[in-house]
């Protein structure tokens, strides 16, 4: 059974840093691209970053470029999101998601980890 | 960047109705479009990818169509269990932008 388990969220002051983790199980992790998607309270889905299966290629929207870094350790079946210079507008539930293939969407999602940026 | 615009933003329909949600891309994205269903308090669930391919396990009352810039998600006969917010997403290339969502309620 495919499972994605996020951790690392919490309350952090503006300007602070946080690292999220997503541990995967039930599939060959290195064969799949992965992403982080966030959802602010009462708002829609917002794609945050993506990483290729081998970890060599990463993608970001302009809203987080230069502040967030996605990475993965395939030996540990784990993906990370290093978030620096956090802002109040980064407050959200952060999901990790698996992209089945280049021609498909996100077929598995974790339950999410909450990030609150507030003084 | 390509923008994804969904309409309507909210919709109320009766059980048994045919429901259509539209998604428009500001530039062509071929068929690289997915639809997700998010029930209240739950994780998003992939319904359709490739604009029209039904994800395994999704009821056949859901269907998708379109290519290029205009896409639709159709529920052929609305069920009470379909109360949710629906999102489209482009995945032709980064950024993997979501539409703003369509909240579907039962009348």
CSV table of C-alpha atoms in Angstrom, one decimal:
chain,number,residue,atom,x,y,z
A,1,UNK,CA,0.0,0.0,0.0
A,2,UNK,CA,1.3,3.4,-1.0
A,3,UNK,CA,1.8,5.7,2.0
A,4,UNK,CA,3.2,9.2,2.3
A,5,UNK,CA,3.8,10.6,5.8
A,6,UNK,CA,4.7,14.3,6.3
A,7,UNK,CA,6.3,15.7,9.4
A,8,UNK,CA,8.2,18.8,10.6
A,9,UNK,CA,5.4,21.4,10.7
A,10,UNK,CA,4.9,23.8,13.5
A,11,UNK,CA,4.7,27.3,14.7
A,12,UNK,CA,7.5,29.6,13.5
A,13,UNK,CA,8.2,33.3,13.6
A,14,UNK,CA,8.3,35.4,10.4
A,15,UNK,CA,11.8,35.2,8.9
A,16,UNK,CA,12.4,31.8,10.5
A,17,UNK,CA,13.2,28.4,8.9
A,18,UNK,CA,11.6,25.0,9.0
A,19,UNK,CA,12.3,21.7,7.3
A,20,UNK,CA,9.5,19.4,6.3
A,21,UNK,CA,9.9,15.7,5.6
A,22,UNK,CA,7.9,13.2,3.7
A,23,UNK,CA,8.6,9.5,4.2
A,24,UNK,CA,7.3,7.2,1.5
A,25,UNK,CA,6.5,3.5,1.6
A,26,UNK,CA,4.8,0.9,-0.6
A,27,UNK,CA,6.4,1.8,-3.9
A,28,UNK,CA,9.8,2.2,-5.6
A,29,UNK,CA,10.4,5.8,-4.4
A,30,UNK,CA,13.2,6.7,-6.8
A,31,UNK,CA,11.0,5.9,-9.8
A,32,UNK,CA,8.6,8.8,-9.2
A,33,UNK,CA,8.7,12.5,-9.3
A,34,UNK,CA,7.4,14.1,-6.1
A,35,UNK,CA,5.9,17.4,-5.2
A,36,UNK,CA,4.9,19.6,-2.3
A,37,UNK,CA,1.4,21.2,-2.4
A,38,UNK,CA,0.1,23.6,0.2
A,39,UNK,CA,-3.4,24.8,1.2
A,40,UNK,CA,-3.9,27.9,3.3
A,41,UNK,CA,-6.8,27.8,5.7
A,42,UNK,CA,-10.1,28.0,3.7
A,43,UNK,CA,-8.2,28.5,0.4
A,44,UNK,CA,-7.4,26.4,-2.7
A,45,UNK,CA,-4.5,24.2,-3.6
A,46,UNK,CA,-1.1,25.8,-4.3
A,47,UNK,CA,1.8,23.9,-5.9
A,48,UNK,CA,5.0,24.7,-4.0
A,49,UNK,CA,7.8,22.6,-5.6
A,50,UNK,CA,8.7,19.4,-7.5
A,51,UNK,CA,11.7,17.1,-7.7
A,52,UNK,CA,12.5,14.5,-10.3
A,53,UNK,CA,12.9,10.8,-9.3
A,54,UNK,CA,16.7,11.0,-9.3
A,55,UNK,CA,16.7,14.3,-7.4
A,56,UNK,CA,18.7,16.1,-10.0
A,57,UNK,CA,15.9,18.4,-11.3
A,58,UNK,CA,13.8,20.7,-9.2
A,59,UNK,CA,11.1,23.2,-9.9
A,60,UNK,CA,9.5,26.1,-8.0
A,61,UNK,CA,6.9,28.7,-8.6
A,62,UNK,CA,8.1,32.3,-8.3
A,63,UNK,CA,6.3,32.7,-4.9
A,64,UNK,CA,8.9,30.5,-3.1
A,65,UNK,CA,11.9,30.5,-5.5
A,66,UNK,CA,15.0,31.4,-3.6
A,67,UNK,CA,13.4,30.7,-0.2
A,68,UNK,CA,12.3,27.1,-0.4
A,69,UNK,CA,14.5,24.1,-1.4
A,70,UNK,CA,13.2,20.7,-2.3
A,71,UNK,CA,15.4,17.6,-2.1
A,72,UNK,CA,15.2,13.9,-1.6
A,73,UNK,CA,17.2,11.0,-0.2
A,74,UNK,CA,16.2,7.9,-2.2
A,75,UNK,CA,18.2,5.7,0.2
A,76,UNK,CA,15.8,6.8,2.9
A,77,UNK,CA,12.7,7.0,0.8
A,78,UNK,CA,12.4,10.6,2.0
A,79,UNK,CA,11.7,13.9,0.5
A,80,UNK,CA,12.4,17.2,2.2
A,81,UNK,CA,11.3,20.9,1.9
A,82,UNK,CA,13.7,23.4,3.5
A,83,UNK,CA,11.7,26.6,4.0
A,84,UNK,CA,13.7,29.8,4.8
A,85,UNK,CA,12.6,33.4,5.3
A,86,UNK,CA,9.1,32.3,6.1
A,87,UNK,CA,6.3,34.7,5.7
A,88,UNK,CA,2.8,34.9,7.2
A,89,UNK,CA,1.4,34.0,3.8
A,90,UNK,CA,3.3,30.6,3.9
A,91,UNK,CA,0.9,29.5,6.7
A,92,UNK,CA,-0.8,26.4,5.3
A,93,UNK,CA,-1.3,22.7,5.4
A,94,UNK,CA,1.6,21.2,3.4
A,95,UNK,CA,1.0,18.0,1.5
A,96,UNK,CA,3.5,15.8,-0.2
A,97,UNK,CA,2.2,14.1,-3.4
A,98,UNK,CA,3.5,11.5,-5.9
A,99,UNK,CA,3.3,12.2,-9.6
A,100,UNK,CA,2.6,8.9,-11.3
A,101,UNK,CA,4.2,9.9,-14.6
A,102,UNK,CA,4.9,12.7,-17.0
A,103,UNK,CA,1.4,12.3,-18.4
A,104,UNK,CA,-0.5,12.0,-15.1
A,105,UNK,CA,-1.4,14.0,-12.1
A,106,UNK,CA,-0.7,13.5,-8.4
A,107,UNK,CA,-2.1,10.0,-7.7
A,108,UNK,CA,-1.2,9.7,-4.0
A,109,UNK,CA,-1.1,12.4,-1.3
A,110,UNK,CA,-0.1,12.4,2.3
A,111,UNK,CA,-2.3,13.7,5.2
A,112,UNK,CA,-0.3,16.9,5.4
A,113,UNK,CA,1.6,18.8,8.1
A,114,UNK,CA,0.6,22.2,9.4
A,115,UNK,CA,2.9,25.2,9.2
A,116,UNK,CA,1.9,28.4,11.0
A,117,UNK,CA,4.0,31.5,10.5
A,118,UNK,CA,3.2,34.0,13.2
A,119,UNK,CA,4.8,36.2,15.8
B,1,UNK,CA,3.2,31.7,-16.6
B,2,UNK,CA,0.0,30.0,-17.7
B,3,UNK,CA,-3.1,30.8,-15.6
B,4,UNK,CA,-5.8,28.3,-14.9
B,5,UNK,CA,-9.3,29.7,-14.5
B,6,UNK,CA,-12.2,27.6,-13.3
B,7,UNK,CA,-15.9,28.4,-13.5
B,8,UNK,CA,-18.2,28.6,-11.7
B,9,UNK,CA,-16.5,29.2,-8.4
B,10,UNK,CA,-19.5,27.6,-6.7
B,11,UNK,CA,-22.4,25.5,-7.8
B,12,UNK,CA,-25.6,24.2,-6.3
B,13,UNK,CA,-27.4,21.3,-8.0
B,14,UNK,CA,-29.9,18.6,-7.2
B,15,UNK,CA,-29.2,14.9,-6.9
B,16,UNK,CA,-29.5,13.3,-10.3
B,17,UNK,CA,-28.5,16.5,-12.2
B,18,UNK,CA,-25.9,16.7,-14.9
B,19,UNK,CA,-23.1,19.0,-13.6
B,20,UNK,CA,-20.4,20.6,-15.7
B,21,UNK,CA,-17.4,22.5,-14.5
B,22,UNK,CA,-15.0,24.3,-16.8
B,23,UNK,CA,-11.3,25.1,-16.7
B,24,UNK,CA,-9.6,27.4,-19.1
B,25,UNK,CA,-5.8,27.7,-19.6
B,26,UNK,CA,-4.4,31.1,-20.7
B,27,UNK,CA,-2.2,29.2,-23.2
B,28,UNK,CA,-2.5,25.8,-24.8
B,29,UNK,CA,-1.5,22.8,-22.6
B,30,UNK,CA,-2.3,20.0,-25.0
B,31,UNK,CA,-4.1,17.4,-22.8
B,32,UNK,CA,-1.9,17.8,-19.8
B,33,UNK,CA,-4.7,18.5,-17.4
B,34,UNK,CA,-5.9,16.7,-14.2
B,35,UNK,CA,-9.0,17.0,-12.1
B,36,UNK,CA,-9.1,16.5,-8.4
B,37,UNK,CA,-11.9,16.1,-5.9
B,38,UNK,CA,-11.4,17.4,-2.3
B,39,UNK,CA,-14.2,16.5,0.1
B,40,UNK,CA,-14.5,18.7,3.3
B,41,UNK,CA,-11.6,18.0,5.7
B,42,UNK,CA,-10.0,15.4,3.4
B,43,UNK,CA,-7.0,15.0,1.1
B,44,UNK,CA,-7.4,15.7,-2.6
B,45,UNK,CA,-8.2,12.7,-4.8
B,46,UNK,CA,-7.2,12.4,-8.4
B,47,UNK,CA,-10.2,11.9,-10.6
B,48,UNK,CA,-9.0,12.4,-14.2
B,49,UNK,CA,-5.7,12.9,-15.9
B,50,UNK,CA,-4.8,13.4,-19.5
B,51,UNK,CA,-7.9,15.6,-19.7
B,52,UNK,CA,-10.2,12.6,-20.2
B,53,UNK,CA,-8.7,9.4,-18.6
B,54,UNK,CA,-10.5,8.2,-15.6
B,55,UNK,CA,-8.3,7.3,-12.7
B,56,UNK,CA,-8.7,3.7,-11.4
B,57,UNK,CA,-11.5,3.4,-8.9
B,58,UNK,CA,-13.3,6.6,-9.9
B,59,UNK,CA,-17.0,6.2,-10.6
B,60,UNK,CA,-17.9,6.3,-14.3
B,61,UNK,CA,-20.4,9.1,-13.8
B,62,UNK,CA,-17.3,11.4,-13.8
B,63,UNK,CA,-15.9,12.3,-17.2
B,64,UNK,CA,-13.5,14.9,-18.6
B,65,UNK,CA,-13.0,16.4,-22.0
B,66,UNK,CA,-11.1,19.1,-23.8
B,67,UNK,CA,-7.7,19.9,-25.2
B,68,UNK,CA,-5.6,23.0,-25.7
B,69,UNK,CA,-7.1,25.7,-23.6
B,70,UNK,CA,-10.7,24.6,-22.7
B,71,UNK,CA,-11.6,21.7,-20.5
B,72,UNK,CA,-14.6,20.3,-18.8
B,73,UNK,CA,-15.4,18.0,-15.9
B,74,UNK,CA,-18.9,16.4,-16.1
B,75,UNK,CA,-20.8,14.5,-13.5
B,76,UNK,CA,-23.5,12.7,-15.4
B,77,UNK,CA,-25.8,12.1,-12.4
B,78,UNK,CA,-25.0,14.0,-9.3
B,79,UNK,CA,-24.9,12.0,-6.1
B,80,UNK,CA,-24.9,13.3,-2.5
B,81,UNK,CA,-21.4,11.9,-2.0
B,82,UNK,CA,-20.1,14.2,-4.7
B,83,UNK,CA,-20.3,17.3,-2.4
B,84,UNK,CA,-16.7,18.6,-2.6
B,85,UNK,CA,-14.5,21.2,-4.1
B,86,UNK,CA,-13.1,20.3,-7.5
B,87,UNK,CA,-9.7,21.6,-8.9
B,88,UNK,CA,-8.1,21.4,-12.3
B,89,UNK,CA,-4.3,21.4,-12.6
B,90,UNK,CA,-2.0,21.8,-15.6
B,91,UNK,CA,1.1,19.6,-15.7
B,92,UNK,CA,2.6,20.3,-19.1
B,93,UNK,CA,5.5,21.9,-17.4
B,94,UNK,CA,6.4,24.0,-14.3
B,95,UNK,CA,4.7,25.7,-12.7
B,96,UNK,CA,2.1,23.0,-12.1
B,97,UNK,CA,-0.7,25.5,-11.5
B,98,UNK,CA,-4.1,24.6,-10.0
B,99,UNK,CA,-7.3,26.3,-10.8
B,100,UNK,CA,-9.1,28.3,-8.1
B,101,UNK,CA,-11.6,25.5,-7.4
B,102,UNK,CA,-15.3,24.9,-7.8
B,103,UNK,CA,-17.3,24.2,-4.6
B,104,UNK,CA,-20.2,21.9,-5.4
B,105,UNK,CA,-23.2,21.7,-3.1
B,106,UNK,CA,-26.5,19.8,-3.1
B,107,UNK,CA,-29.6,21.9,-3.6
